[in-house]
Amino acid sequence: MSLFSFLNRRSSAPMARERLQVLLAHERAQVGHSDLVGLLREEILAVIARHVQLDQDKVNVTMQRGENVSTLEVDIEIPVTASVRAA
Amino acid sequence: MAKVIVVTSGKGGVGKTTSTAALGAALAQRGEKTVVVDFDVGLRNLDLVMGAERRVVYDLINVVQGDAKLSQALIRDKRLETLHLLPASQTRDKDNLTAEGVEKVIDELRKTFDWIICDSPAGIERGATLAMRHADTAVVVTNPEVSSVRDSDRIIGLLDAKTKKAENGERMEKHLLLTRYDPTRAERGDMLKVDDVLEILSIPLLGIIPESMDVLRASNLGSPVTLADAACAPALAYRDAARRLAGEQVPMTIPGERRGFMNKLFGRRAA
């Protein structure tokens, strides 16, 4: 097994290089102004919380940082019985 | 004219103190008056790596607070009379370091020394920002490894924002010192290559220090690696790096890079 896994093993350095390039492009962009994605996440949640009682456990925020675009996925479970506050 | 250098990295354990001692000794060996200054208040180690741990009487904080004169705190190296150490305090808190106090000490050191090499603590807080504050040139010590490269990138950002030079609108000179490099593993694709790190950080290369047993052996002995064994691979690499710091043109090599046993065998046959 060890022999075959050794033969199949792909080198890891290109992976390290690619991950760093993507990460640092984002971190460098954040210097000076605040984290845009983080800001969006907080404001979106605040707006929804104004109208619907939010259960923090039922809120799922995921983020994918890509080279050119990042996606922010906000998944909020709103129960049918949720008390809709005055709109 | 005196040159103030900060040896910094963000991440701990990448070789700042080793590099400070080795570069300091290499510059002093050129006959230029050199002082290595430990900024790691509370966790000093430069004294230990330099083999002067039993000779510390006064430290940087004593001088900053006016309890001792600079000349009382400076320790002259027993091997090289051009090399001096200004130790950090082991017992005091880093809050005792003030920007004004550090500036006064650095200005005083500039009068007597050709090279002032500041060993920065890890991290990006007060100690690290004070160590870099008055520098003319920065040596960014980086290992070919993701977390070290990321932290170096952060430190480069701070060097361009939080230093006196940056605030005056001047350009902060930055150099990359790649340490613990293993050419065999890089060639195999299991370690970031020199060019990968250079491309990501985009600052000029000062030197490549190969991973070596000699570095640990030197620190065991309490000697900068450039003095412990002047002929070993890391010593040669540090000496070349010191020459580049001094403005000499030295071709970039990876000292100690040996061809593999098989290569040697076949290479010899072919010749």
Short mmCIF file of C-alpha atoms in Angstrom, two decimals:
data_model
loop_
_atom_site.label_atom_id
_atom_site.label_comp_id
_atom_site.label_asym_id
_atom_site.label_seq_id
_atom_site.Cartn_x
_atom_site.Cartn_y
_atom_site.Cartn_z
CA MET A 1 0.00 0.00 0.00
CA SER A 2 2.73 2.40 0.99
CA LEU A 3 4.49 1.83 -2.29
CA PHE A 4 1.42 2.66 -4.38
CA SER A 5 0.38 5.61 -2.29
CA PHE A 6 3.89 6.91 -2.71
CA LEU A 7 3.63 6.61 -6.47
CA ASN A 8 0.21 8.23 -6.55
CA ARG A 9 1.09 11.01 -4.20
CA ARG A 10 0.80 14.39 -5.85
CA SER A 11 3.21 17.08 -4.82
CA SER A 12 1.76 19.49 -2.28
CA ALA A 13 3.76 22.63 -2.96
CA PRO A 14 1.64 23.83 -5.94
CA MET A 15 -1.42 23.53 -3.69
CA ALA A 16 0.25 25.64 -1.00
CA ARG A 17 1.18 28.24 -3.57
CA GLU A 18 -2.32 28.47 -5.00
CA ARG A 19 -4.01 28.68 -1.58
CA LEU A 20 -1.65 31.43 -0.50
CA GLN A 21 -2.19 33.44 -3.67
CA VAL A 22 -5.98 33.41 -3.23
CA LEU A 23 -5.85 34.10 0.51
CA LEU A 24 -3.35 36.94 0.31
CA ALA A 25 -5.20 38.64 -2.54
CA HIS A 26 -8.15 38.90 -0.15
CA GLU A 27 -6.18 39.87 2.92
CA ARG A 28 -4.32 42.60 1.07
CA ALA A 29 -7.59 44.03 -0.27
CA GLN A 30 -8.94 44.23 3.25
CA VAL A 31 -6.16 46.45 4.56
CA GLY A 32 -7.43 50.02 4.82
CA HIS A 33 -11.12 49.33 4.53
CA SER A 34 -13.10 46.86 6.55
CA ASP A 35 -13.96 43.34 5.53
CA LEU A 36 -16.75 43.82 2.97
CA VAL A 37 -18.09 40.29 3.20
CA GLY A 38 -18.18 40.44 6.99
CA LEU A 39 -19.99 43.77 6.87
CA LEU A 40 -22.59 42.43 4.42
CA ARG A 41 -23.18 39.39 6.62
CA GLU A 42 -23.85 41.48 9.69
CA GLU A 43 -26.10 43.99 7.95
CA ILE A 44 -28.15 41.32 6.19
CA LEU A 45 -28.74 39.52 9.48
CA ALA A 46 -29.65 42.78 11.22
CA VAL A 47 -32.24 43.64 8.56
CA ILE A 48 -33.88 40.22 8.78
CA ALA A 49 -33.82 40.29 12.57
CA ARG A 50 -35.83 43.52 12.45
CA HIS A 51 -38.75 41.61 10.91
CA VAL A 52 -38.38 38.02 12.03
CA GLN A 53 -37.37 36.51 15.32
CA LEU A 54 -34.08 34.88 14.43
CA ASP A 55 -32.98 31.64 16.00
CA GLN A 56 -29.18 31.88 15.94
CA ASP A 57 -28.90 28.11 15.61
CA LYS A 58 -30.94 28.16 12.42
CA VAL A 59 -28.73 30.69 10.70
CA ASN A 60 -26.09 29.26 8.45
CA VAL A 61 -23.55 31.53 6.88
CA THR A 62 -20.98 30.12 4.52
CA MET A 63 -18.42 31.82 2.44
CA GLN A 64 -16.35 30.78 -0.54
CA ARG A 65 -13.39 32.87 -1.47
CA GLY A 66 -12.39 32.45 -5.07
CA GLU A 67 -9.72 34.11 -7.12
CA ASN A 68 -12.06 36.53 -8.89
CA VAL A 69 -15.38 36.26 -7.07
CA SER A 70 -16.41 35.44 -3.55
CA THR A 71 -19.84 34.17 -2.61
CA LEU A 72 -21.62 34.72 0.65
CA GLU A 73 -24.41 32.29 1.34
CA VAL A 74 -26.85 33.21 4.08
CA ASP A 75 -29.25 30.40 4.85
CA ILE A 76 -31.92 31.32 7.38
CA GLU A 77 -34.68 29.06 8.49
CA ILE A 78 -37.88 31.00 9.09
CA PRO A 79 -40.56 28.94 10.81
CA VAL A 80 -44.15 29.34 9.55
CA THR A 81 -45.20 30.34 13.04
CA ALA A 82 -42.61 33.05 13.26
CA SER A 83 -44.11 36.18 14.65
CA VAL A 84 -43.78 38.77 11.96
CA ARG A 85 -42.99 42.03 13.60
CA ALA A 86 -44.66 45.17 12.37
CA ALA A 87 -43.38 45.78 8.91
CA MET B 1 26.64 56.24 8.22
CA ALA B 2 24.82 54.00 10.65
CA LYS B 3 22.20 51.66 9.29
CA VAL B 4 19.35 50.35 11.41
CA ILE B 5 18.01 46.94 10.39
CA VAL B 6 15.01 45.15 11.82
CA VAL B 7 14.87 41.36 11.62
CA THR B 8 11.19 40.50 11.68
CA SER B 9 8.71 37.81 10.56
CA GLY B 10 5.35 37.91 12.29
CA LYS B 11 5.43 34.20 12.95
CA GLY B 12 7.54 32.83 15.78
CA GLY B 13 10.18 30.14 15.47
CA VAL B 14 11.23 30.89 11.90
CA GLY B 15 14.76 32.00 12.81
CA LYS B 16 14.73 35.72 13.66
CA THR B 17 17.11 35.43 16.60
CA THR B 18 19.41 32.97 14.81
CA SER B 19 19.49 35.28 11.80
CA THR B 20 20.09 38.41 13.90
CA ALA B 21 23.08 36.76 15.59
CA ALA B 22 24.47 35.28 12.37
CA LEU B 23 24.11 38.46 10.29
CA GLY B 24 25.41 40.60 13.16
CA ALA B 25 28.51 38.45 13.54
CA ALA B 26 29.07 38.34 9.78
CA LEU B 27 28.89 42.15 9.53
CA ALA B 28 31.17 42.54 12.55
CA GLN B 29 33.67 40.17 10.94
CA ARG B 30 33.96 42.67 8.12
CA GLY B 31 35.42 45.03 10.69
CA GLU B 32 32.31 47.19 10.94
CA LYS B 33 31.05 48.12 14.41
CA THR B 34 27.86 46.18 14.95
CA VAL B 35 25.32 45.96 17.76
CA VAL B 36 22.51 43.40 17.96
CA VAL B 37 19.54 44.63 20.00
CA ASP B 38 17.00 42.27 21.57
CA PHE B 39 13.46 43.73 21.52
CA ASP B 40 11.79 40.61 22.88
CA VAL B 41 11.09 41.97 26.37
CA GLY B 42 10.12 39.20 28.78
CA LEU B 43 11.25 36.43 26.42
CA ARG B 44 14.81 37.42 25.62
CA ASN B 45 16.93 34.84 23.84
CA LEU B 46 19.47 36.71 21.79
CA ASP B 47 21.81 36.70 24.83
CA LEU B 48 21.60 32.90 24.93
CA VAL B 49 22.19 32.41 21.20
CA MET B 50 25.16 34.81 21.41
CA GLY B 51 26.55 32.97 24.46
CA ALA B 52 26.39 36.07 26.69
CA GLU B 53 23.57 35.01 29.03
CA ARG B 54 25.80 35.10 32.10
CA ARG B 55 27.13 38.55 31.39
CA VAL B 56 23.86 40.51 31.35
CA VAL B 57 23.78 43.20 34.03
CA TYR B 58 21.67 45.99 32.57
CA ASP B 59 19.21 45.80 29.70
CA LEU B 60 17.33 47.86 27.12
CA ILE B 61 14.57 48.82 29.58
CA ASN B 62 17.10 50.00 32.17
CA VAL B 63 18.55 52.29 29.50
CA VAL B 64 15.13 53.47 28.27
CA GLN B 65 14.14 54.34 31.84
CA GLY B 66 17.43 56.01 32.65
CA ASP B 67 18.50 53.49 35.31
CA ALA B 68 21.68 52.67 33.40
CA LYS B 69 23.85 54.31 30.78
CA LEU B 70 23.94 52.75 27.34
CA SER B 71 27.64 51.94 27.75
CA GLN B 72 26.84 49.98 30.94
CA ALA B 73 24.23 47.84 29.22
CA LEU B 74 26.22 47.02 26.08
CA ILE B 75 28.01 43.66 26.21
CA ARG B 76 31.07 43.28 24.04
CA ASP B 77 31.43 39.92 22.35
CA LYS B 78 34.38 37.86 23.58
CA ARG B 79 35.21 36.54 20.11
CA LEU B 80 34.81 39.68 18.02
CA GLU B 81 35.62 43.08 19.43
CA THR B 82 33.48 44.83 16.80
CA LEU B 83 30.35 42.93 17.91
CA HIS B 84 28.10 44.10 20.76
CA LEU B 85 24.83 43.00 22.32
CA LEU B 86 22.12 45.10 23.93
CA PRO B 87 19.96 42.58 25.78
CA ALA B 88 16.24 42.82 26.49
CA SER B 89 14.82 42.64 29.98
CA GLN B 90 13.68 39.22 31.11
CA THR B 91 11.66 40.31 34.13
CA ARG B 92 10.05 43.56 33.07
CA ASP B 93 6.96 44.03 30.98
CA LYS B 94 7.05 45.18 27.38
CA ASP B 95 4.83 48.13 28.34
CA ASN B 96 7.98 49.68 29.78
CA LEU B 97 9.18 50.22 26.23
CA THR B 98 8.07 53.62 24.99
CA ALA B 99 8.38 54.96 21.46
CA GLU B 100 10.33 58.00 22.68
CA GLY B 101 12.62 55.89 24.86
CA VAL B 102 13.42 53.52 22.00
CA GLU B 103 14.06 56.43 19.66
CA LYS B 104 16.55 57.94 22.11
CA VAL B 105 18.45 54.66 22.45
CA ILE B 106 18.55 54.09 18.68
CA ASP B 107 19.75 57.65 18.07
CA GLU B 108 22.52 57.16 20.61
CA LEU B 109 23.53 53.82 19.05
CA ARG B 110 23.67 55.50 15.62
CA LYS B 111 26.52 57.69 16.88
CA THR B 112 28.84 54.77 17.68
CA PHE B 113 27.84 51.88 15.44
CA ASP B 114 27.86 51.16 11.71
CA TRP B 115 25.14 48.52 12.00
CA ILE B 116 22.27 48.35 14.48
CA ILE B 117 20.38 45.10 14.11
CA CYS B 118 17.08 44.86 15.97
CA ASP B 119 15.74 41.39 16.77
CA SER B 120 11.96 41.75 16.72
CA PRO B 121 9.64 39.66 18.89
CA ALA B 122 7.08 37.50 17.09
CA GLY B 123 3.60 38.88 16.58
CA ILE B 124 2.35 42.24 15.37
CA GLU B 125 1.93 44.00 18.67
CA ARG B 126 3.78 46.74 20.52
CA GLY B 127 7.16 44.99 20.79
CA ALA B 128 7.23 44.16 17.09
CA THR B 129 6.05 47.59 15.94
CA LEU B 130 8.59 49.33 18.19
CA ALA B 131 11.40 47.13 16.87
CA MET B 132 10.58 48.09 13.28
CA ARG B 133 9.69 51.73 13.97
CA HIS B 134 13.11 53.32 13.48
CA ALA B 135 14.55 50.89 10.95
CA ASP B 136 16.06 51.93 7.64
CA THR B 137 15.88 48.41 6.24
CA ALA B 138 13.86 45.31 7.12
CA VAL B 139 14.93 41.71 6.83
CA VAL B 140 11.79 39.56 6.63
CA VAL B 141 12.63 36.05 7.78
CA THR B 142 10.36 33.46 6.16
CA ASN B 143 10.17 29.67 6.08
CA PRO B 144 8.92 28.01 2.87
CA GLU B 145 5.65 27.12 4.56
CA VAL B 146 2.12 28.56 4.27
CA SER B 147 1.65 30.09 7.73
CA SER B 148 5.06 31.74 7.70
CA VAL B 149 4.48 33.23 4.23
CA ARG B 150 1.08 34.57 5.25
CA ASP B 151 2.47 36.20 8.39
CA SER B 152 5.37 37.68 6.43
CA ASP B 153 2.86 39.25 4.05
CA ARG B 154 1.14 40.86 7.03
CA ILE B 155 4.43 42.15 8.41
CA ILE B 156 5.34 43.64 5.03
CA GLY B 157 2.05 45.55 5.19
CA LEU B 158 2.94 46.86 8.66
CA LEU B 159 6.44 47.86 7.52
CA ASP B 160 4.81 50.00 4.83
CA ALA B 161 2.37 51.59 7.29
CA LYS B 162 3.65 51.77 10.84
CA THR B 163 7.30 52.74 10.52
CA LYS B 164 8.82 56.19 10.77
CA LYS B 165 10.02 55.91 7.17
CA ALA B 166 6.55 55.03 5.91
CA GLU B 167 4.98 57.88 7.87
CA ASN B 168 7.47 60.31 6.32
CA GLY B 169 6.43 59.07 2.90
CA GLU B 170 9.76 57.36 2.29
CA ARG B 171 10.18 53.87 0.93
CA MET B 172 10.96 51.18 3.46
CA GLU B 173 13.62 48.86 2.09
CA LYS B 174 12.59 45.23 2.60
CA HIS B 175 14.51 42.03 1.97
CA LEU B 176 13.44 38.43 2.13
CA LEU B 177 15.61 35.95 4.02
CA LEU B 178 14.36 32.46 3.29
CA THR B 179 15.40 30.13 6.11
CA ARG B 180 15.17 26.38 6.70
CA TYR B 181 15.11 25.77 2.97
CA ASP B 182 15.50 22.20 1.79
CA PRO B 183 16.32 22.13 -1.94
CA THR B 184 15.66 18.39 -2.20
CA ARG B 185 12.14 18.64 -0.80
CA ALA B 186 11.42 21.73 -2.91
CA GLU B 187 12.59 19.90 -6.02
CA ARG B 188 10.33 16.99 -5.14
CA GLY B 189 7.38 19.37 -4.93
CA ASP B 190 6.84 18.97 -1.19
CA MET B 191 8.06 22.43 -0.22
CA LEU B 192 7.42 25.89 -1.66
CA LYS B 193 10.25 26.84 -3.98
CA VAL B 194 12.29 30.03 -3.69
CA ASP B 195 10.51 31.46 -6.75
CA ASP B 196 7.07 30.64 -5.32
CA VAL B 197 7.77 32.60 -2.13
CA LEU B 198 9.36 35.47 -4.08
CA GLU B 199 6.40 35.69 -6.42
CA ILE B 200 3.90 35.73 -3.57
CA LEU B 201 5.69 38.24 -1.33
CA SER B 202 7.33 40.24 -4.15
CA ILE B 203 10.24 41.70 -2.19
CA PRO B 204 13.89 41.21 -3.20
CA LEU B 205 15.76 38.16 -1.96
CA LEU B 206 18.60 38.68 0.53
CA GLY B 207 19.59 35.07 0.94
CA ILE B 208 18.60 31.43 1.16
CA ILE B 209 19.63 29.64 4.34
CA PRO B 210 19.55 25.86 3.99
CA GLU B 211 17.98 23.70 6.68
CA SER B 212 20.95 22.38 8.63
CA MET B 213 22.03 20.65 11.81
CA ASP B 214 24.76 23.28 12.12
CA VAL B 215 22.24 25.93 13.18
CA LEU B 216 21.11 23.98 16.24
CA ARG B 217 24.67 23.01 17.05
CA ALA B 218 25.73 26.67 17.04
CA SER B 219 22.90 27.72 19.34
CA ASN B 220 23.73 24.81 21.67
CA LEU B 221 27.22 26.23 21.90
CA GLY B 222 26.03 29.82 22.32
CA SER B 223 27.66 31.06 19.17
CA PRO B 224 26.31 32.76 16.05
CA VAL B 225 26.43 30.11 13.32
CA THR B 226 28.77 32.32 11.27
CA LEU B 227 31.34 32.11 14.10
CA ALA B 228 30.73 28.54 15.28
CA ASP B 229 31.75 26.95 12.00
CA ALA B 230 32.62 29.48 9.34
CA ALA B 231 32.76 26.82 6.63
CA CYS B 232 29.35 25.20 7.14
CA ALA B 233 26.56 25.78 4.62
CA PRO B 234 24.32 28.08 6.71
CA ALA B 235 27.36 30.17 7.74
CA LEU B 236 28.31 30.67 4.09
CA ALA B 237 24.73 31.60 3.27
CA TYR B 238 24.52 34.12 6.11
CA ARG B 239 27.87 35.61 5.16
CA ASP B 240 26.68 36.10 1.57
CA ALA B 241 23.46 37.66 2.87
CA ALA B 242 25.48 40.06 5.06
CA ARG B 243 27.58 41.08 2.05
CA ARG B 244 24.40 41.81 0.09
CA LEU B 245 23.10 43.90 3.00
CA ALA B 246 26.33 45.89 2.81
CA GLY B 247 25.60 46.56 -0.85
CA GLU B 248 27.89 44.03 -2.51
CA GLN B 249 26.79 42.10 -5.57
CA VAL B 250 26.96 38.43 -4.67
CA PRO B 251 25.51 35.75 -6.97
CA MET B 252 22.59 33.94 -5.36
CA THR B 253 23.32 30.31 -4.58
CA ILE B 254 21.96 27.75 -2.19
CA PRO B 255 25.12 26.93 -0.25
CA GLY B 256 25.59 23.33 0.72
CA GLU B 257 23.32 22.11 -2.03
CA ARG B 258 24.82 18.76 -2.76
CA ARG B 259 23.98 16.53 -5.60
CA GLY B 260 22.39 13.30 -4.56
CA PHE B 261 24.48 10.20 -4.17
CA MET B 262 23.25 8.69 -7.44
CA ASN B 263 23.78 11.95 -9.30
CA LYS B 264 27.28 12.18 -7.98
CA LEU B 265 28.00 8.63 -8.97
CA PHE B 266 26.68 9.02 -12.49
CA GLY B 267 28.02 12.54 -12.84
CA ARG B 268 31.48 11.29 -12.04
CA ARG B 269 31.16 8.41 -14.47
CA ALA B 270 30.06 10.67 -17.25
CA ALA B 271 32.94 13.03 -16.71
#
